[in-house]
Amino acid sequence: MNLPGFVPLLAAIAVWWAFARWNRRRRWFSTGEVIFWDAILLCVFQLAWLRYF
């Protein structure tokens, strides 16, 4: 695996970090829900990345 292959993973980490910080103030979602939605976004990022690269 080369370095550009980590871009979707790094994007998912950034989204998880931002969403977790946002949710920490509001407490709308549980930790499991934050992880679930981040996994969904990781799949979307990976599919988009594979489509174009």
C-alpha positions as a printed Julia matrix, in Angstrom:
53×3 Matrix{Float64}:
   0.0    0.0    0.0
   1.32   3.4   -0.92
   0.86   6.77   0.77
  -2.16   8.0   -1.29
  -4.04   4.9   -0.12
  -4.21   6.38   3.37
  -6.07   9.53   2.26
  -9.6    8.11   2.85
  -8.55   6.79   6.24
  -7.06  10.14   7.23
 -10.23  11.89   6.02
 -12.36   9.55   8.14
 -10.15  10.23  11.16
 -10.55  13.98  10.65
 -14.34  13.67  10.31
 -14.54  11.47  13.41
 -12.47  13.93  15.43
 -14.6   16.91  14.33
 -17.89  15.05  14.86
 -16.81  13.79  18.29
 -15.86  17.33  19.37
 -19.15  18.7   18.07
 -21.1   15.91  19.79
 -19.23  16.37  23.09
 -20.96  19.73  23.57
 -24.42  18.68  22.43
 -24.6   15.0   23.54
 -27.01  14.12  20.74
 -25.35  10.8   19.89
 -23.77   8.01  21.9
 -20.16   6.99  21.32
 -21.33   3.92  19.4
 -23.42   6.04  17.06
 -20.49   8.37  16.39
 -18.32   5.35  15.51
 -21.11   3.86  13.35
 -21.56   7.02  11.29
 -17.81   7.44  10.94
 -17.58   3.88   9.59
 -20.3    4.71   7.06
 -18.38   7.83   5.99
 -15.16   5.83   5.74
 -16.89   3.45   3.31
 -18.17   6.39   1.25
 -14.73   8.03   1.2
 -13.09   4.74   0.21
 -15.56   4.08  -2.61
 -15.2    7.61  -3.97
 -11.42   7.38  -3.72
 -11.36   4.02  -5.55
 -13.65   5.36  -8.23
 -11.38   8.26  -9.18
  -7.9    7.0   -8.3
